PDB file of C-alpha atoms in Angstrom:
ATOM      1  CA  UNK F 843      86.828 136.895  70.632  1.00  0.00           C
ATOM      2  CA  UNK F 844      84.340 136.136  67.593  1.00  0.00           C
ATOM      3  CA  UNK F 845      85.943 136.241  64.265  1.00  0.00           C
ATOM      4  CA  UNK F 846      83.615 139.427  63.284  1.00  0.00           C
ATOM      5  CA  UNK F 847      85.336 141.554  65.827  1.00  0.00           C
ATOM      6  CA  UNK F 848      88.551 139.861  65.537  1.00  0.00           C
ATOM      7  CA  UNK F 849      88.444 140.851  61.931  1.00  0.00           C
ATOM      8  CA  UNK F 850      87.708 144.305  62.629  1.00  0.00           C
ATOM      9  CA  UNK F 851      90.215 144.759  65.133  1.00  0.00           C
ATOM     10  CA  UNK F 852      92.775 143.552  62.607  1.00  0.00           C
ATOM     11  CA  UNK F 853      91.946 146.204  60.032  1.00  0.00           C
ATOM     12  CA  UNK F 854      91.877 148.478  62.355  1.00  0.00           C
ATOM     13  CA  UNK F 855      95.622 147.506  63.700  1.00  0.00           C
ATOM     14  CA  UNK F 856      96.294 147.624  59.787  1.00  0.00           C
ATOM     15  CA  UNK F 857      95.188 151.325  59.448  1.00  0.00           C
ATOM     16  CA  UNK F 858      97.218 152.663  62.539  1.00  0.00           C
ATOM     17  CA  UNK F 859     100.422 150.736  61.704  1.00  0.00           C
ATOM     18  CA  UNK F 860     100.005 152.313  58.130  1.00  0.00           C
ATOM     19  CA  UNK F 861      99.518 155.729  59.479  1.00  0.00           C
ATOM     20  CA  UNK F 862     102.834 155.340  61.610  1.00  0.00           C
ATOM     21  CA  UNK F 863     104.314 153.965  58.873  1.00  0.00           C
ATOM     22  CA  UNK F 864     103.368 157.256  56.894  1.00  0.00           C
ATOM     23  CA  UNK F 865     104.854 159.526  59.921  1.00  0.00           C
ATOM     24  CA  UNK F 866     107.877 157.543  59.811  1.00  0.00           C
ATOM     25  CA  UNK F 867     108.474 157.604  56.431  1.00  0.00           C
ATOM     26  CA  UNK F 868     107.693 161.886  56.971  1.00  0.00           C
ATOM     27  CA  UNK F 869     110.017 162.164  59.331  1.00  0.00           C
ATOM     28  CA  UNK F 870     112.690 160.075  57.780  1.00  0.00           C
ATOM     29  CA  UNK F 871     112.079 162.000  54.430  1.00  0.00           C
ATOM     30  CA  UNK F 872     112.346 165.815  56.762  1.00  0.00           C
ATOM     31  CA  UNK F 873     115.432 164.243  58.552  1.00  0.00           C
ATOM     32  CA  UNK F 874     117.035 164.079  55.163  1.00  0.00           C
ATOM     33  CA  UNK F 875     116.164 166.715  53.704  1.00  0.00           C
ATOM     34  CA  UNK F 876     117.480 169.055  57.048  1.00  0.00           C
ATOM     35  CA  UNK F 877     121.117 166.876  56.233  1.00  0.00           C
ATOM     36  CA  UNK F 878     121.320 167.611  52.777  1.00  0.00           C
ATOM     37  CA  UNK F 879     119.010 170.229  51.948  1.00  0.00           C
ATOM     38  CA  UNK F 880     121.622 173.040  50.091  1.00  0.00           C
ATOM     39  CA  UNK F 881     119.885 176.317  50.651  1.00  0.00           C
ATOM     40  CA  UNK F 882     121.979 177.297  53.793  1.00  0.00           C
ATOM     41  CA  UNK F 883     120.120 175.317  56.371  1.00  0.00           C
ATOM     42  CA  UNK F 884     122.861 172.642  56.657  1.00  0.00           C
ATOM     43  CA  UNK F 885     125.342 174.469  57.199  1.00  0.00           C
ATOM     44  CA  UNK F 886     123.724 176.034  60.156  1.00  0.00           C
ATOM     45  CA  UNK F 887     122.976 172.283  61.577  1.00  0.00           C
ATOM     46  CA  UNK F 888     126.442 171.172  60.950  1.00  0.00           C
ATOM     47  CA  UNK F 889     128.013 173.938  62.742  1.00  0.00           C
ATOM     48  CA  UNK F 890     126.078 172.957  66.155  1.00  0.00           C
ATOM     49  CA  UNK F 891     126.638 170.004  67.845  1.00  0.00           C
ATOM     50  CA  UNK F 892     122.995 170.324  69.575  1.00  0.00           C
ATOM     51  CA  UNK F 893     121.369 170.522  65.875  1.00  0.00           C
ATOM     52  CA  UNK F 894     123.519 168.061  64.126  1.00  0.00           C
ATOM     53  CA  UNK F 895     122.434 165.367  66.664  1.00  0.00           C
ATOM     54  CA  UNK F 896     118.976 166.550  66.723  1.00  0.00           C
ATOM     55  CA  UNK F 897     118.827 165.875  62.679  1.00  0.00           C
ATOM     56  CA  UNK F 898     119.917 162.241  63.167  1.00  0.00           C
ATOM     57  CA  UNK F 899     118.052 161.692  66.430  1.00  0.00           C
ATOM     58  CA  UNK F 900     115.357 162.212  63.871  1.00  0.00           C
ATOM     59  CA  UNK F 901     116.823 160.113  60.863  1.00  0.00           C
ATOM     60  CA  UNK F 902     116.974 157.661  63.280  1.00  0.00           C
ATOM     61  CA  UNK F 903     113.540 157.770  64.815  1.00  0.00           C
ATOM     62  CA  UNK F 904     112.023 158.169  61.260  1.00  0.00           C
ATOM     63  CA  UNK F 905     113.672 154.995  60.484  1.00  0.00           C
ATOM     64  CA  UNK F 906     112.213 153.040  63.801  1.00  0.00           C
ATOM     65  CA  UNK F 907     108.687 154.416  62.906  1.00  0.00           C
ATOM     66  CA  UNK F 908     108.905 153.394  59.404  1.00  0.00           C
ATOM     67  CA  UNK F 909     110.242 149.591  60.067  1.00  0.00           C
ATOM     68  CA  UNK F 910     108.120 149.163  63.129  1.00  0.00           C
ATOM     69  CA  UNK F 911     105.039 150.553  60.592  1.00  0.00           C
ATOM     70  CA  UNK F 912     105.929 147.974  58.382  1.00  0.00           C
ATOM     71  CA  UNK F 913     106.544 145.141  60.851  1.00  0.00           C
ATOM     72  CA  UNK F 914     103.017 145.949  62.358  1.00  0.00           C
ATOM     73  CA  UNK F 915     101.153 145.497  59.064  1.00  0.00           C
ATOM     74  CA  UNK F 916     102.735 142.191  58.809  1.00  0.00           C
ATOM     75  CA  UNK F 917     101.734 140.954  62.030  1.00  0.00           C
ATOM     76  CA  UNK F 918      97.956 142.326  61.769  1.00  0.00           C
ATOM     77  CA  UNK F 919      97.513 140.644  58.499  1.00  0.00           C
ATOM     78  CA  UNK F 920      99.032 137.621  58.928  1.00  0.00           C
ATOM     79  CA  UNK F 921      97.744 137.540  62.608  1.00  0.00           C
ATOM     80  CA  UNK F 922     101.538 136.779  63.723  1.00  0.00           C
ATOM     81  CA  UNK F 923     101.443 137.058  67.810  1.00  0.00           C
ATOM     82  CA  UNK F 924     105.651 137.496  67.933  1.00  0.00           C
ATOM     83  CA  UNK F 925     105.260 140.261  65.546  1.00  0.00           C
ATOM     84  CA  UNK F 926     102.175 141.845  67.404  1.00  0.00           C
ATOM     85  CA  UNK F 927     104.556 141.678  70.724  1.00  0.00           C
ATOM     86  CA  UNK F 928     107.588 142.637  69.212  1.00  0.00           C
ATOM     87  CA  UNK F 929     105.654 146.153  67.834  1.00  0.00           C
ATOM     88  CA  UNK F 930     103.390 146.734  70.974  1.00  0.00           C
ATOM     89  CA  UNK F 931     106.987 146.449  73.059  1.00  0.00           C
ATOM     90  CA  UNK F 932     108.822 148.736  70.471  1.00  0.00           C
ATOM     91  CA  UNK F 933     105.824 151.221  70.317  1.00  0.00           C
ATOM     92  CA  UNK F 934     105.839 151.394  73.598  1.00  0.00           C
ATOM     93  CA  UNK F 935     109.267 152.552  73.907  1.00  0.00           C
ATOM     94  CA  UNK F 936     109.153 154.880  71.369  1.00  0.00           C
ATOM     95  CA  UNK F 937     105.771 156.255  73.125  1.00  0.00           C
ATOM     96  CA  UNK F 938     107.856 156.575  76.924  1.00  0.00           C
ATOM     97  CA  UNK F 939     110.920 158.410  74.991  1.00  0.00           C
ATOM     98  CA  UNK F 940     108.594 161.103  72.754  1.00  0.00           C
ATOM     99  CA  UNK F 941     106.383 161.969  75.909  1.00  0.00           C
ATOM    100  CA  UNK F 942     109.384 162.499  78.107  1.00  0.00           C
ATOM    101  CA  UNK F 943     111.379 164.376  75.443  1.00  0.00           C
ATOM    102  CA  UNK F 944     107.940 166.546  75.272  1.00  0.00           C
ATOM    103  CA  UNK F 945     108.334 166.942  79.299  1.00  0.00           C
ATOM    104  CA  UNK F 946     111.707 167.945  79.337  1.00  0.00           C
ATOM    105  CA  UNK F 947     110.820 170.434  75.872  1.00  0.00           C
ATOM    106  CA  UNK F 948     108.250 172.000  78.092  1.00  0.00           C
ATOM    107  CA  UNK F 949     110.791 172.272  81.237  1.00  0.00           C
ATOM    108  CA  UNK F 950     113.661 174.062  79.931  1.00  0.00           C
ATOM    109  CA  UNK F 951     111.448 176.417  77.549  1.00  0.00           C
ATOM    110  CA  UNK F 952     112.539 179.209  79.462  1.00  0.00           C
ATOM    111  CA  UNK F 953     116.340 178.706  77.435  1.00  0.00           C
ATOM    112  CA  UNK F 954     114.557 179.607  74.663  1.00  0.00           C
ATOM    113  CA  UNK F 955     113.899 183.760  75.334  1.00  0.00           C
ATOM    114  CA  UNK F 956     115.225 186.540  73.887  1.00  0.00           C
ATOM    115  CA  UNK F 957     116.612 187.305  76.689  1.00  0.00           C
ATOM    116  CA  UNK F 958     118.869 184.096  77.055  1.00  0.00           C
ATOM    117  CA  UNK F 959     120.103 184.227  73.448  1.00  0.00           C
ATOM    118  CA  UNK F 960     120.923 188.058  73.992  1.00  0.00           C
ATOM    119  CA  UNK F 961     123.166 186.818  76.807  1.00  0.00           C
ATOM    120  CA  UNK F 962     124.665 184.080  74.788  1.00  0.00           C
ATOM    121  CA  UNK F 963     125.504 186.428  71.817  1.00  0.00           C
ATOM    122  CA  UNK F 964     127.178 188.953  73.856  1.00  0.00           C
ATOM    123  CA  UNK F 965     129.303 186.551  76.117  1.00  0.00           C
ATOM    124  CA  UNK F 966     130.357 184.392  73.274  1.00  0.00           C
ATOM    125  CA  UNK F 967     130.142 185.862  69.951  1.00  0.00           C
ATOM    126  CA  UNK F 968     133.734 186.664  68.129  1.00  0.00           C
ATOM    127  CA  UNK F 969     132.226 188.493  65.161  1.00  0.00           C
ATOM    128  CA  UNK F 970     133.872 187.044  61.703  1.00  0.00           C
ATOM    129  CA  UNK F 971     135.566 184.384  63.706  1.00  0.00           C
ATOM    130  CA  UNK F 972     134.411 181.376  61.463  1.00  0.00           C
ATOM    131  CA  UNK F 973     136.657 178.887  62.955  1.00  0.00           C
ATOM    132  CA  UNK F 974     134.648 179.600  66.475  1.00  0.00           C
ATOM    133  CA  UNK F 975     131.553 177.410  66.089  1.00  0.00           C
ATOM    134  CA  UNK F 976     129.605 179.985  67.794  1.00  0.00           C
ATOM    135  CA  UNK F 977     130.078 182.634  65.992  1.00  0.00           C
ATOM    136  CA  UNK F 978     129.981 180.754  62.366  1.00  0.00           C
ATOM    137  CA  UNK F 979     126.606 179.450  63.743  1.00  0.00           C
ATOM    138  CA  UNK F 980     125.280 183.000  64.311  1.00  0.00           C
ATOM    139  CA  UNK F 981     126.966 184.494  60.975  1.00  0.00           C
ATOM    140  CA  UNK F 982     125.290 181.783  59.166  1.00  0.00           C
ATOM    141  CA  UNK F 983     122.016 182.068  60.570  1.00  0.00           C
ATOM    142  CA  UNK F 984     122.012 186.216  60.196  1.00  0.00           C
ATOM    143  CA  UNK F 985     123.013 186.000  56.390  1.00  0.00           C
ATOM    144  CA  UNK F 986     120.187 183.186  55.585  1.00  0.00           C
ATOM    145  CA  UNK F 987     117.554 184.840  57.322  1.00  0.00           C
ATOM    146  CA  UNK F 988     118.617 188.443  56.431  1.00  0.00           C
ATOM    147  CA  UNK F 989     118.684 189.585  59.871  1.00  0.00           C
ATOM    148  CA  UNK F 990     121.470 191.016  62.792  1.00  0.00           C
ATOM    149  CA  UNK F 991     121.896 189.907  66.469  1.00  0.00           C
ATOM    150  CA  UNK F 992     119.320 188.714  68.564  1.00  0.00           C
ATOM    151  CA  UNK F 993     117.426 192.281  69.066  1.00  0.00           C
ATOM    152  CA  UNK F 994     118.910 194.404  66.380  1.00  0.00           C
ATOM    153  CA  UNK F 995     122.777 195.860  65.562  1.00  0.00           C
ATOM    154  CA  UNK F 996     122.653 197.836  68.891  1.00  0.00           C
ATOM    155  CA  UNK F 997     123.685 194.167  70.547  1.00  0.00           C
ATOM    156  CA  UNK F 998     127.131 194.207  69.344  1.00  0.00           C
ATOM    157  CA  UNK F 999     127.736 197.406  70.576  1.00  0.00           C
ATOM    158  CA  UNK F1000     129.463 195.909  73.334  1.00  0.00           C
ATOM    159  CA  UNK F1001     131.123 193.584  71.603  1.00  0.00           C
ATOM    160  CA  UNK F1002     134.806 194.822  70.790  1.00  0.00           C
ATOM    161  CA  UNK F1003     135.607 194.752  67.069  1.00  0.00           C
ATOM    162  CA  UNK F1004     138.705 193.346  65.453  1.00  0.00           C
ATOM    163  CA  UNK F1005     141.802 194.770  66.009  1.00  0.00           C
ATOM    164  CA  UNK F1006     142.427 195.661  62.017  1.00  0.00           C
ATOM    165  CA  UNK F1007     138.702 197.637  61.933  1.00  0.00           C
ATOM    166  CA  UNK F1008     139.122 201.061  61.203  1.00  0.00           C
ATOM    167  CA  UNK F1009     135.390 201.897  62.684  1.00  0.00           C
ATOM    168  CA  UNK F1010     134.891 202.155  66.038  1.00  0.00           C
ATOM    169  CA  UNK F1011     131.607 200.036  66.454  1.00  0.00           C
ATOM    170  CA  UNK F1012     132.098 197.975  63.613  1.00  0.00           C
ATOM    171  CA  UNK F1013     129.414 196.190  62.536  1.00  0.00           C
ATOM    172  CA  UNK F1014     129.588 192.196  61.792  1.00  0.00           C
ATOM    173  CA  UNK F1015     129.755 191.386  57.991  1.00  0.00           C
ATOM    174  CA  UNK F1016     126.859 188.811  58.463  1.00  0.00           C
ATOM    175  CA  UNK F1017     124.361 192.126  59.262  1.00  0.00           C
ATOM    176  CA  UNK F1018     125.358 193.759  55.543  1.00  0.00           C
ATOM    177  CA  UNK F1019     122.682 193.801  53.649  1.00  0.00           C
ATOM    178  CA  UNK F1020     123.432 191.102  50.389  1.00  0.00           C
ATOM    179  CA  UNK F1021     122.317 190.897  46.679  1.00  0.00           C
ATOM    180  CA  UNK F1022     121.604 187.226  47.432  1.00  0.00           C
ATOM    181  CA  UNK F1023     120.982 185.869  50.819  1.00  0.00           C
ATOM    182  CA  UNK F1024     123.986 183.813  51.363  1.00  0.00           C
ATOM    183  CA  UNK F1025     127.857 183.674  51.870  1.00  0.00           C
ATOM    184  CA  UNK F1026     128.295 183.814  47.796  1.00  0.00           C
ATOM    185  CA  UNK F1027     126.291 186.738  48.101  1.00  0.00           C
ATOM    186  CA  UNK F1028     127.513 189.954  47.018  1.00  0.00           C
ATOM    187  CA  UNK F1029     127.537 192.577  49.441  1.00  0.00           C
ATOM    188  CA  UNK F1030     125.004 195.791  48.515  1.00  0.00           C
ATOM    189  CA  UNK F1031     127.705 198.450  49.855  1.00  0.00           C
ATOM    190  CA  UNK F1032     130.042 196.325  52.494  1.00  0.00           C
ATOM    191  CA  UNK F1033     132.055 199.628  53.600  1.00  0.00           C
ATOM    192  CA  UNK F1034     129.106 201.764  54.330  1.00  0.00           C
ATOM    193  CA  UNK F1035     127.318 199.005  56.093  1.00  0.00           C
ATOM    194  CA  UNK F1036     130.188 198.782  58.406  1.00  0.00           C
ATOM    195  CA  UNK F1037     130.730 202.378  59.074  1.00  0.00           C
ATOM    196  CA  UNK F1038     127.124 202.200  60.730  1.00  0.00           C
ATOM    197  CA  UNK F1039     125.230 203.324  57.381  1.00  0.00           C
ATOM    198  CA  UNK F1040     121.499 201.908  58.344  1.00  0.00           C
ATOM    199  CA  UNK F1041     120.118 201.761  54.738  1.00  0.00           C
ATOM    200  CA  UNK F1042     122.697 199.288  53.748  1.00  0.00           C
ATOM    201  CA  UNK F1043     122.212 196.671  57.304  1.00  0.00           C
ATOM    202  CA  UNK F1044     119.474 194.255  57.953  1.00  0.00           C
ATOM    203  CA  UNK F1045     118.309 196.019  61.269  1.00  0.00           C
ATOM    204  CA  UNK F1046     115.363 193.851  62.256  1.00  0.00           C
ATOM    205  CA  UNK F1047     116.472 190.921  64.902  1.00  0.00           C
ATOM    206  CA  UNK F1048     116.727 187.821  64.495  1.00  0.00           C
ATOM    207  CA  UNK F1049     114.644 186.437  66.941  1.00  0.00           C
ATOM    208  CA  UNK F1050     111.287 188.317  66.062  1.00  0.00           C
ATOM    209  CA  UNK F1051     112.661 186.598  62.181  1.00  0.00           C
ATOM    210  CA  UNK F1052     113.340 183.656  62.885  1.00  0.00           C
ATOM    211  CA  UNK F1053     109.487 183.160  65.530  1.00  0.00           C
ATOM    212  CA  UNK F1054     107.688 185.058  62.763  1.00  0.00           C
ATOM    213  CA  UNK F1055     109.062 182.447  59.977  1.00  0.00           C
ATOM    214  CA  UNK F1056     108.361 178.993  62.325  1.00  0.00           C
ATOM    215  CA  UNK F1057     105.558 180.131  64.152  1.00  0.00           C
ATOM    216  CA  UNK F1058     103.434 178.235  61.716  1.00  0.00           C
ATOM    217  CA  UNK F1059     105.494 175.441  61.593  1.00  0.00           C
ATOM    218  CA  UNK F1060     105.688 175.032  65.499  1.00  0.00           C
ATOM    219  CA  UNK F1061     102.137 174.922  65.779  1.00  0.00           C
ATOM    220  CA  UNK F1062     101.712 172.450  62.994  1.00  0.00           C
ATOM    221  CA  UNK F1063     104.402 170.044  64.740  1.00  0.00           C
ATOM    222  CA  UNK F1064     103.093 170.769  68.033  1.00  0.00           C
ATOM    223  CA  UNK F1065      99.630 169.112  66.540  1.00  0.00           C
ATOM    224  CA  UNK F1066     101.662 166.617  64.251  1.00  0.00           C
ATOM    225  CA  UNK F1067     103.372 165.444  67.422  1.00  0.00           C
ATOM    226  CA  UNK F1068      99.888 164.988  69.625  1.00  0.00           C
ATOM    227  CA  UNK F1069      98.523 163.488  66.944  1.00  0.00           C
ATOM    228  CA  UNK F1070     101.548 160.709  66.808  1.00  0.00           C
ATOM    229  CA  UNK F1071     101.455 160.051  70.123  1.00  0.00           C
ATOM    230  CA  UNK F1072      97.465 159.041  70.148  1.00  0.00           C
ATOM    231  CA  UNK F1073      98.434 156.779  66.650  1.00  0.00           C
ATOM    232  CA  UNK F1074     100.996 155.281  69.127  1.00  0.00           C
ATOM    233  CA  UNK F1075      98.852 155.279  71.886  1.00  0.00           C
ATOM    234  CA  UNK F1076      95.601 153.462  70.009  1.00  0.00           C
ATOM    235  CA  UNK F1077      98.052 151.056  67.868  1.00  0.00           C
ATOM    236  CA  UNK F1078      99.526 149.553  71.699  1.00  0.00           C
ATOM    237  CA  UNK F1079      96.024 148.986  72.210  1.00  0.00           C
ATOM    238  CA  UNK F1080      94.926 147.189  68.942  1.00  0.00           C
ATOM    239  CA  UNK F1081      97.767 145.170  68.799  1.00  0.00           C
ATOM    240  CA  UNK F1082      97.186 143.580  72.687  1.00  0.00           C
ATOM    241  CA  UNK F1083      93.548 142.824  72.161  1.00  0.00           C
ATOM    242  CA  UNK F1084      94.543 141.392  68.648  1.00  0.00           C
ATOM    243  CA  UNK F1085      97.629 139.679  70.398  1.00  0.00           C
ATOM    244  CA  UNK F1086      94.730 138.202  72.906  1.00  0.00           C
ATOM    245  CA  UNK F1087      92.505 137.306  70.530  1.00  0.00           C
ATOM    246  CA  UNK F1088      93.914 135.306  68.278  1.00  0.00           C
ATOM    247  CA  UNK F1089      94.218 131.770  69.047  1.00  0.00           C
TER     248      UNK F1089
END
């Protein structure tokens, strides 16, 4: 390889390694910031076991990106060919595991509609049960988002109430309308909003919420991710023809 293109392929192996460097350090920063972050959010990730791994599956990945980043930097500039084989191997890994968590995303999308969370709520939900992961989950998520069930009220309608209600639909204290949205949060008329006065429940579901507030956000991840994967994809490449090329 002549030392003009040799050069240039090292600069270029420098500018994809920094940008994966960049999206590790992003995702290392978000995976934080999910952990830790005190608006409500945690608390809702803490509570289930599927989200509280998911957070650290992404601490952990940040972390990887932003190391191997670094590590590929190194070996472009200083032309280091153990360096160059350790990232392209690494990369590669990372690459395999991201596309088929993106497969298996895309196969079980159907556990994702309204229709399979309505089923959920009804089967397992035990109203102000907060020592029932479940249900905390769901209270949690209905009082930060300011919404009830997965459709509306009308879904715990066949839910039975607790034995000590004096209402005969009660509903949960997580779809009462609050001052402030969260558990500190006073309540804007508790009694009436449990008797079934509307004015005083958040009737809107929380599904339609909850799409309506990450649509945006999807897409841009959707992108973010596609756009990782060809920085992965480009960097493998880089770093064999500079692995080959230098003597």
């Amino acid at each position: 390889m002549e030392g003009d293109c040799l050069s240039c392929m090292k600069y270029l192996m420098f500018l994809f390694n920094f940008f994966i460097f960049l999206g590790g350090a992003c995702l290392l920063g978000l995976g934080i910031w999910v952990i830790v972050d005190p608006t409500g959010f945690r608390e809702i990730v803490a509570a289930n076991p599927l989200l509280f791994t998911g957070a650290y599956i992404m601490l952990a990945m940040g972390a990887m990106l932003f190391l191997l980043g670094f590590l590929g930097c190194c070996g472009a500039i200083r032309e280091n060919k153990c360096l160059l084989l350790f990232f392209f191997m690494f990369i590669l890994l990372i690459f395999l595991a991201e596309l088929s968590a993106a497969i298996l995303a895309f196969i079980f999308r159907e556990n994702l509609t309204r229709e399979f969370f309505t089923k959920e709520l009804k089967k397992h939900y035990q109203r102000n049960n907060d020592t029932d992961v479940f249900s905390s989950t769901w209270n949690s998520v209905m009082i930060t988002f300011a919404c009830c069930g997965v459709n509306g009220p009308e879904d715990f309608e066949a839910i039975p109430h607790l034995p000590y209600s004096s209402f005969e639909k009660a509903t949960p204290e997580a779809c009462c309308q609050r001052e402030l949205q969260s558990r500190e949060g006073m309540f804007v008329n508790k009694e009436a909003c449990l008797s079934g006065v509307e004015r005083f429940q958040n009737r809107q579901g929380c599904y339609t919420v909850i799409l309506n507030s990450f649509e945006t956000y999807v897409y841009l991840a959707g992108a973010l991710a596609i756009g990782v994967l060809a920085i992965e994809l480009f960097a493998m490449i880089f770093a064999m023809c500079l692995f080959r090329g230098i003597q």
